[in-house]
Amino acid sequence: MAQSIIILGGDGFCGWPTSLGFSQAGYDVTIVDNLSRRKIDVDLEASSLTPIQPISKRIRAWKELTGKQIEFVNLDVSKQYNKLLSVIKNAAPKAIVHFAEQRAAPYSMKSPFHKRYTVDNNINATHNVLCAIVESGLDIHLAHLGTMGVYGYGTAGMAIPEGYLNVKVEKRPGESVDLEILYPANPGSIYHMTKTLDALLFYYYNKNDGVRITDLHQGIVWGTNTPETLQHEALVNRFDYDGDYGTVLNRFLMQAAVGHPITVHGVGGQTRAFIHIRDTVNCIKLAVTNPPKQGERVQIFNQATETHTVRDLAKLVSKLTGAQVRYYRNPRKEDPENALQVKNDKLLAMGLNPIRLSEGLLTEVLEIAKKYGDRCDTSRIVSTSTWNKSIEPDFSGSPDPV
Ligand SMILES: NC(=O)c1ccc[n+]([C@@H]2O[C@H](COP(=O)([O-])OP(=O)(O)OC[C@H]3O[C@@H](n4cnc5c(N)ncnc54)[C@H](O)[C@@H]3O)[C@@H](O)[C@H]2O)c1
């Protein structure tokens, strides 16, 4: 019999290709999503560069192509607890993949409303899922998407470990004790803060109720399509390019494709971890097929395949396309330069064969951006959300680092 899986947030950028990936692999997939991301697009007067289809049309196209049925339930995970519980009981899934959070740092910093929405939505969604798993009485593995940003991107010079850190603490002079602690959180935005709070909820529900949990600390996702979304135009994945939701490498490629300067913040010395969308799907499949054992602590994997500085990515895209690089005052409160090394041994040991940045894959994204370039509203490209009142947005940038 096919195994059942629930994908919370399965209409989103990572959730849609993941839902198709599991359906293709033979799982009975139920997508739970309140379509809030589509509503936020309306509020922001922005939209996906790619013409994403309504969820019912997406699911119908998949059924027509493959004969595989994906169920869809429209509910707010952060508010509709009883409905969530009955979906979980009915589907009795092997695993729940949890993408259903407000995921943009700039959006979370826009105003008190956006800060409060992000905290209310993300923390209540995560808590409701955990509480419902316990109340269902079912043994369900929860795989959650966290972010590499929970650690603030700085280290004491070593590679960021996968969740836990061994420390030596002085008990009394001359006597020390070895401890293992959660790697210290250091969130850089309200959004990142919600992910660090999620980690404590996982720690507690695992300790108290034995819920089996994998927290995937994901890098910045780039790319758009996967083998499944490429099968039909109606399955096309979301491509965010606006100043709130667009992620750095996809933004640079899209900017080059539509003739907009590449928007580097500050000097571009920020080093970040990256992963291609196809590897997002691959990693989640690996996490779901390798759950922690009963009684095991929360598994934490770094779901990232490489690190780059923003400046280097800008130069790479500029070299590939001839696009001009422009430097904008950094709207964020962050170090202008940082080094970052990330351990990803656990997913590699499970068989991940990383897809790395290559000219071929960059060109694939460029082609998509060119194909749908006429859908771009260039007034939405520059990031206007700033981290505090002392930072003024910069709409024009400069040819030299600022
Ligand atoms: N995209 C990235 O680069 C990236 C990087 C690291 C981590 N992540 C994490 O992966 C997850 C998915 O990211 P994404 O890029 O697919 O985001 P997304 O906004 O495209 O998708 C999230 C989906 O969840 C839904 N959702 C949000 N709140 C909900 C709620 N209360 N009830 C029901 N549905 C709800 C939205 O409608 C949307 O379809 C997020 O948790 C994010 O933090 C993403």
Coordinates of C-alpha atoms and ligand atoms in Angstrom, one line a residue:
M1 CA 0.0 0.0 0.0
A2 CA 1.2 3.5 -0.8
Q3 CA 2.5 5.5 2.1
S4 CA 0.7 8.7 3.0
I5 CA 2.5 12.1 3.5
I6 CA 1.2 15.5 4.3
I7 CA 3.0 18.6 2.9
L8 CA 2.2 21.7 4.8
G9 CA 2.8 24.7 2.6
G10 CA 2.7 22.5 -0.5
D11 CA 1.6 25.3 -2.8
G12 CA 4.8 27.3 -2.2
F13 CA 8.2 27.5 -3.9
C14 CA 9.8 24.6 -2.2
G15 CA 6.5 22.8 -1.3
W16 CA 5.1 22.4 -4.8
P17 CA 8.1 20.6 -6.4
T18 CA 8.4 18.6 -3.2
S19 CA 4.8 17.5 -3.4
L20 CA 5.2 16.4 -7.0
G21 CA 8.5 14.6 -6.1
F22 CA 6.8 12.5 -3.4
S23 CA 3.7 11.9 -5.7
Q24 CA 6.1 10.7 -8.4
A25 CA 7.8 8.5 -6.0
G26 CA 4.5 6.7 -5.2
Y27 CA 3.4 8.5 -2.0
D28 CA -0.2 9.5 -1.4
V29 CA 0.3 13.2 -1.0
T30 CA -2.0 15.6 0.8
I31 CA -1.1 19.3 0.4
V32 CA -2.3 21.6 3.2
D33 CA -2.0 25.3 2.4
N34 CA -4.0 28.4 3.1
L35 CA -2.7 30.1 0.0
S36 CA -1.4 33.0 2.1
R37 CA 1.7 33.4 -0.1
R38 CA -0.5 34.1 -3.1
K39 CA -2.5 36.7 -1.0
I40 CA 0.7 38.4 0.1
D41 CA 1.6 38.8 -3.6
V42 CA -1.7 40.6 -4.1
D43 CA -1.0 42.9 -1.1
L44 CA 2.6 43.6 -2.2
E45 CA 1.4 44.2 -5.8
A46 CA 4.1 41.7 -6.9
S47 CA 3.8 38.3 -8.5
S48 CA 5.8 35.2 -9.4
L49 CA 7.8 35.8 -12.6
T50 CA 6.5 32.5 -13.8
P51 CA 2.8 32.2 -14.4
I52 CA 1.9 29.8 -11.6
Q53 CA -1.5 28.3 -12.0
P54 CA -4.2 28.1 -9.3
I55 CA -3.7 25.0 -7.1
S56 CA -6.7 23.2 -8.5
K57 CA -5.4 23.6 -12.0
R58 CA -1.9 22.4 -11.0
I59 CA -3.3 19.3 -9.3
R60 CA -5.6 18.6 -12.3
A61 CA -2.7 18.9 -14.8
W62 CA -0.6 16.5 -12.7
K63 CA -3.5 14.0 -12.5
E64 CA -4.0 14.2 -16.3
L65 CA -0.3 13.7 -17.0
T66 CA 0.5 10.9 -14.5
G67 CA -2.8 9.5 -13.2
K68 CA -1.7 10.4 -9.7
Q69 CA -4.0 12.1 -7.4
I70 CA -2.8 14.8 -5.0
E71 CA -5.3 15.9 -2.3
F72 CA -5.6 19.5 -1.3
V73 CA -6.9 21.0 1.9
N74 CA -7.2 24.8 2.3
L75 CA -6.6 25.5 6.0
D76 CA -4.6 27.9 8.1
V77 CA -2.2 25.7 10.1
S78 CA -1.6 28.5 12.6
K79 CA -5.3 29.0 13.4
Q80 CA -7.5 26.0 12.4
Y81 CA -6.2 23.4 14.9
N82 CA -9.2 21.1 14.9
K83 CA -9.3 20.9 11.1
L84 CA -5.6 20.2 11.0
L85 CA -6.0 17.4 13.6
S86 CA -8.8 15.8 11.6
V87 CA -6.7 16.0 8.4
I88 CA -3.8 14.3 10.2
K89 CA -6.0 11.6 11.7
N90 CA -7.7 10.9 8.3
A91 CA -4.4 10.7 6.3
A92 CA -2.5 8.9 9.1
P93 CA 0.8 9.9 7.3
K94 CA 4.2 8.4 7.7
A95 CA 5.6 11.9 7.7
I96 CA 4.6 15.5 7.7
V97 CA 6.8 18.0 5.9
H98 CA 6.4 21.5 7.3
F99 CA 7.0 24.4 4.9
A100 CA 4.0 26.4 6.1
E101 CA 5.6 29.6 7.4
Q102 CA 6.1 33.2 6.4
R103 CA 9.6 32.8 4.9
A104 CA 10.9 36.2 3.8
A105 CA 13.3 38.1 6.2
P106 CA 12.6 41.5 4.4
Y107 CA 8.8 40.9 4.6
S108 CA 9.1 40.1 8.3
M109 CA 10.9 43.5 8.9
K110 CA 8.6 45.8 7.0
S111 CA 6.4 47.1 9.9
P112 CA 5.0 46.1 13.3
F113 CA 2.2 44.4 11.4
H114 CA 4.6 42.2 9.4
K115 CA 6.7 41.4 12.5
R116 CA 3.6 40.3 14.5
Y117 CA 2.1 38.4 11.5
T118 CA 5.4 36.5 11.0
V119 CA 5.7 35.5 14.7
D120 CA 2.0 34.6 15.1
N121 CA 1.9 32.6 11.9
N122 CA 5.2 30.7 12.2
I123 CA 5.2 29.9 15.9
N124 CA 1.5 28.9 16.1
A125 CA 1.8 26.9 12.9
T126 CA 4.7 24.9 14.3
H127 CA 3.2 24.5 17.7
N128 CA -0.2 23.4 16.3
V129 CA 1.5 20.7 14.2
L130 CA 3.4 19.3 17.1
C131 CA 0.4 19.4 19.4
A132 CA -1.8 17.7 16.8
I133 CA 0.8 15.0 16.2
V134 CA 0.7 14.2 19.9
E135 CA -3.1 14.4 20.1
S136 CA -3.5 12.1 17.1
G137 CA -1.7 9.4 18.9
L138 CA 0.0 8.4 15.7
D139 CA 3.7 7.9 15.3
I140 CA 4.4 10.6 12.7
H141 CA 7.9 11.9 11.7
L142 CA 7.9 15.7 11.4
A143 CA 10.4 17.1 8.8
H144 CA 10.6 20.9 9.2
L145 CA 12.3 23.4 7.0
G146 CA 14.5 25.7 9.1
T147 CA 17.2 27.9 7.7
M148 CA 21.0 28.3 7.9
G149 CA 20.3 31.9 9.0
V150 CA 19.5 30.7 12.5
Y151 CA 23.2 30.9 13.4
G152 CA 23.7 34.5 12.2
Y153 CA 26.3 33.5 9.6
G154 CA 29.3 34.1 11.8
T155 CA 31.4 31.3 13.5
A156 CA 34.5 31.1 15.7
G157 CA 36.3 30.1 12.5
M158 CA 35.1 26.5 12.3
A159 CA 32.5 24.9 10.1
I160 CA 28.9 25.2 11.5
P161 CA 28.1 21.8 12.9
E162 CA 24.8 20.0 12.4
G163 CA 22.7 21.3 15.3
Y164 CA 24.8 20.3 18.3
L165 CA 28.0 21.6 19.7
N166 CA 30.4 19.9 22.1
V167 CA 31.6 22.3 24.8
K168 CA 33.8 22.1 27.8
V169 CA 32.6 24.0 30.8
E170 CA 34.6 24.8 33.9
K171 CA 32.8 23.4 37.0
R172 CA 35.3 24.7 39.5
P173 CA 39.0 25.7 39.1
G174 CA 40.9 22.8 37.5
E175 CA 37.8 20.7 36.9
S176 CA 35.7 20.8 33.7
V177 CA 32.8 18.9 32.3
D178 CA 32.0 18.0 28.7
L179 CA 28.5 19.0 27.5
E180 CA 26.6 18.9 24.2
I181 CA 24.4 21.9 23.6
L182 CA 22.3 23.2 20.7
Y183 CA 24.6 25.4 18.6
P184 CA 23.9 28.9 19.8
A185 CA 21.1 30.7 17.9
N186 CA 21.8 34.2 16.6
P187 CA 18.9 35.3 14.4
G188 CA 19.3 38.2 12.1
S189 CA 15.7 39.1 11.5
I190 CA 12.2 38.5 12.9
Y191 CA 11.8 35.7 10.4
H192 CA 15.0 34.0 11.5
M193 CA 14.0 34.5 15.1
T194 CA 10.9 32.4 14.5
K195 CA 13.0 29.6 13.2
T196 CA 15.2 29.7 16.4
L197 CA 12.0 29.6 18.5
D198 CA 10.7 26.6 16.4
A199 CA 13.9 24.8 17.4
L200 CA 13.0 25.1 21.1
L201 CA 9.5 23.8 20.4
F202 CA 11.0 20.8 18.7
Y203 CA 13.4 20.2 21.6
Y204 CA 10.5 20.2 24.1
Y205 CA 8.1 18.0 22.1
N206 CA 10.8 15.5 21.4
K207 CA 11.9 15.4 25.0
N208 CA 8.4 15.4 26.5
D209 CA 6.3 13.4 24.0
G210 CA 8.9 11.5 22.0
V211 CA 7.9 13.2 18.7
R212 CA 10.3 12.1 16.0
I213 CA 11.6 15.3 14.4
T214 CA 14.1 16.3 11.7
D215 CA 14.9 20.0 11.4
L216 CA 16.5 20.9 8.1
H217 CA 18.6 24.0 8.2
Q218 CA 18.3 25.0 4.6
G219 CA 20.5 27.4 2.6
I220 CA 19.2 29.9 0.1
V221 CA 17.3 28.0 -2.6
W222 CA 18.0 28.9 -6.3
G223 CA 16.7 27.5 -9.6
T224 CA 13.0 27.1 -10.4
N225 CA 12.1 23.8 -12.0
T226 CA 12.5 20.1 -11.2
P227 CA 12.0 17.1 -13.5
E228 CA 8.3 17.0 -12.4
T229 CA 7.5 20.7 -12.7
L230 CA 9.0 20.7 -16.2
Q231 CA 6.5 18.1 -17.5
H232 CA 3.8 20.7 -18.2
E233 CA 3.5 24.5 -18.3
A234 CA 0.6 24.3 -15.8
L235 CA 3.1 22.7 -13.3
V236 CA 5.6 25.6 -13.5
N237 CA 7.1 26.5 -10.1
R238 CA 7.0 29.9 -8.4
F239 CA 9.9 32.4 -9.2
D240 CA 10.0 35.3 -6.8
Y241 CA 12.0 38.3 -7.9
D242 CA 10.7 41.2 -5.8
G243 CA 12.7 43.0 -3.1
D244 CA 10.8 41.1 -0.3
Y245 CA 10.6 37.5 -1.4
G246 CA 13.2 37.2 -4.2
T247 CA 16.3 35.2 -3.1
V248 CA 19.7 36.5 -4.1
L249 CA 20.9 34.3 -6.9
N250 CA 17.6 34.0 -8.7
R251 CA 17.2 37.7 -8.3
F252 CA 20.6 38.4 -9.9
L253 CA 19.9 36.1 -12.9
M254 CA 16.4 37.6 -13.4
Q255 CA 17.8 41.2 -13.1
A256 CA 20.4 40.3 -15.8
A257 CA 17.7 38.8 -18.0
V258 CA 15.5 41.9 -17.9
G259 CA 18.3 44.4 -18.3
H260 CA 18.2 45.7 -14.6
P261 CA 21.5 46.3 -12.9
I262 CA 22.5 43.5 -10.4
T263 CA 21.5 44.8 -6.9
V264 CA 24.3 44.1 -4.5
H265 CA 23.7 45.2 -0.9
G266 CA 26.6 47.0 0.8
V267 CA 30.0 45.6 -0.4
G268 CA 28.5 42.2 -1.2
G269 CA 30.9 40.5 1.3
Q270 CA 28.1 38.4 2.9
T271 CA 28.8 34.7 2.6
R272 CA 25.7 32.6 2.3
A273 CA 24.9 28.9 1.9
F274 CA 23.1 27.7 -1.2
I275 CA 21.1 24.8 -2.5
H276 CA 19.4 24.1 -5.9
I277 CA 15.7 23.5 -5.7
R278 CA 16.2 20.0 -7.1
D279 CA 18.4 19.2 -4.1
T280 CA 15.8 20.7 -1.8
V281 CA 13.5 17.9 -3.0
N282 CA 16.2 15.3 -2.9
C283 CA 17.2 16.2 0.7
I284 CA 13.6 16.1 1.9
K285 CA 13.2 12.7 0.4
L286 CA 16.3 11.5 2.1
A287 CA 15.2 13.0 5.5
V288 CA 11.8 11.3 5.2
T289 CA 13.3 8.0 4.4
N290 CA 15.8 8.2 7.2
P291 CA 13.7 9.3 10.2
P292 CA 15.2 9.4 13.7
K293 CA 14.5 6.2 15.7
Q294 CA 11.9 6.1 18.4
G295 CA 13.4 7.9 21.5
E296 CA 16.2 9.6 19.5
R297 CA 16.7 13.3 19.9
V298 CA 15.8 15.9 17.3
Q299 CA 17.9 15.3 14.1
I300 CA 19.4 18.4 12.7
F301 CA 20.8 18.5 9.2
N302 CA 22.4 21.4 7.3
Q303 CA 20.7 21.3 4.0
A304 CA 23.1 23.3 1.9
T305 CA 25.5 22.2 -0.8
E306 CA 27.9 25.2 -1.2
T307 CA 28.7 28.7 0.1
H308 CA 29.5 31.9 -1.9
T309 CA 29.8 35.6 -1.3
V310 CA 27.1 37.8 -2.7
R311 CA 29.8 39.8 -4.5
D312 CA 31.2 36.7 -6.2
L313 CA 27.7 35.6 -7.4
A314 CA 27.2 39.1 -8.8
K315 CA 30.5 39.0 -10.7
L316 CA 29.6 35.5 -12.0
V317 CA 26.3 36.6 -13.3
S318 CA 27.8 39.7 -14.8
K319 CA 30.5 37.7 -16.6
L320 CA 27.9 35.4 -18.0
T321 CA 25.5 38.0 -19.2
G322 CA 27.3 41.4 -19.4
A323 CA 24.9 42.9 -16.8
Q324 CA 26.1 45.9 -14.8
V325 CA 26.7 45.4 -11.1
R326 CA 25.3 48.2 -8.8
Y327 CA 25.8 48.5 -5.1
Y328 CA 22.9 49.6 -2.8
R329 CA 23.1 50.7 0.8
N330 CA 22.5 47.6 2.8
P331 CA 18.9 47.7 4.2
R332 CA 19.8 45.0 6.7
K333 CA 21.7 45.2 10.0
E334 CA 24.4 42.6 9.4
D335 CA 28.2 42.3 9.1
P336 CA 29.4 43.7 5.8
E337 CA 31.7 40.7 5.4
N338 CA 31.6 37.3 6.9
A339 CA 33.2 33.9 6.4
L340 CA 31.0 30.8 6.5
Q341 CA 31.7 27.1 6.4
V342 CA 28.9 24.6 6.8
K343 CA 29.1 20.9 7.6
N344 CA 26.6 18.8 5.5
D345 CA 28.0 15.4 6.2
K346 CA 24.7 13.8 7.3
L347 CA 22.8 14.3 4.0
L348 CA 26.0 13.4 2.1
A349 CA 26.3 10.1 4.1
M350 CA 22.6 9.3 3.2
G351 CA 23.5 9.5 -0.5
L352 CA 23.0 13.2 -1.5
N353 CA 24.9 13.9 -4.7
P354 CA 25.0 17.7 -4.6
I355 CA 24.0 19.7 -7.6
R356 CA 26.5 22.6 -7.7
L357 CA 26.4 26.0 -9.3
S358 CA 27.3 25.5 -13.0
E359 CA 27.0 27.5 -16.1
G360 CA 24.4 25.1 -17.5
L361 CA 22.1 25.5 -14.5
L362 CA 22.6 29.3 -14.3
T363 CA 21.7 29.5 -18.0
E364 CA 18.6 27.4 -17.4
V365 CA 17.4 30.0 -14.8
L366 CA 18.3 32.8 -17.2
E367 CA 16.3 31.2 -20.0
I368 CA 13.2 31.0 -17.7
A369 CA 13.7 34.6 -16.6
K370 CA 14.0 35.7 -20.2
K371 CA 11.0 33.7 -21.3
Y372 CA 8.7 35.4 -18.7
G373 CA 10.7 38.7 -18.5
D374 CA 7.7 40.7 -19.8
R375 CA 5.8 39.7 -16.6
C376 CA 8.4 41.6 -14.5
D377 CA 7.4 44.8 -12.8
T378 CA 10.9 46.5 -12.5
S379 CA 9.6 48.9 -9.8
R380 CA 9.3 45.8 -7.5
I381 CA 13.0 44.8 -7.8
V382 CA 14.8 47.1 -5.3
S383 CA 14.5 46.1 -1.7
T384 CA 12.6 48.8 0.3
S385 CA 12.3 47.0 3.6
T386 CA 14.9 48.2 6.1
W387 CA 16.0 46.5 9.4
N388 CA 15.4 49.6 11.6
K389 CA 14.4 53.2 11.5
S390 CA 17.9 54.5 11.2
I391 CA 18.4 52.8 7.8
E392 CA 17.0 54.6 4.8
P393 CA 16.1 52.6 1.7
D394 CA 18.4 53.2 -1.3
F395 CA 16.5 53.2 -4.6
S396 CA 19.3 54.2 -7.0
G397 CA 22.5 52.5 -5.9
S398 CA 26.0 53.3 -7.0
P399 CA 28.5 51.7 -9.4
D400 CA 31.0 51.4 -6.5
P401 CA 30.7 49.4 -3.3
V402 CA 28.9 51.3 -0.5
Ligands
LIG1 N1 13.1 29.6 -0.4 C1 14.3 29.6 0.3 O1 15.3 30.0 -0.2 C2 14.4 29.0 1.7 C3 15.6 28.9 2.3 C4 15.7 28.3 3.6 C5 14.6 27.9 4.2 N2 13.3 27.9 3.6 C6 12.2 27.5 4.3 O2 11.4 26.6 3.5 C7 10.0 26.8 3.8 C8 9.3 27.0 2.5 O3 9.9 28.1 1.8 P1 9.3 28.6 0.4 O4 10.4 29.4 -0.3 O5 8.7 27.4 -0.3 O6 8.2 29.6 0.9 P2 6.8 30.0 0.2 O7 6.3 31.2 0.9 O8 6.9 29.9 -1.3 O9 5.9 28.7 0.7 C9 5.3 28.6 1.9 C10 3.9 28.1 1.7 O10 3.3 27.9 3.0 C11 2.0 28.4 3.0 N3 1.6 28.9 4.4 C12 2.3 29.9 5.1 N4 1.7 30.0 6.3 C13 0.7 29.0 6.3 C14 -0.3 28.7 7.3 N5 -0.4 29.3 8.5 N6 -1.2 27.7 7.0 C15 -1.1 27.1 5.8 N7 -0.2 27.4 4.8 C16 0.7 28.4 5.1 C17 2.0 29.6 2.0 O11 0.7 29.9 1.4 C18 3.0 29.0 0.9 O12 2.3 28.3 -0.1 C19 9.9 28.0 4.7 O13 9.6 27.5 6.0 C20 11.2 28.6 4.7 O14 11.6 29.2 5.9 C21 13.2 28.5 2.3

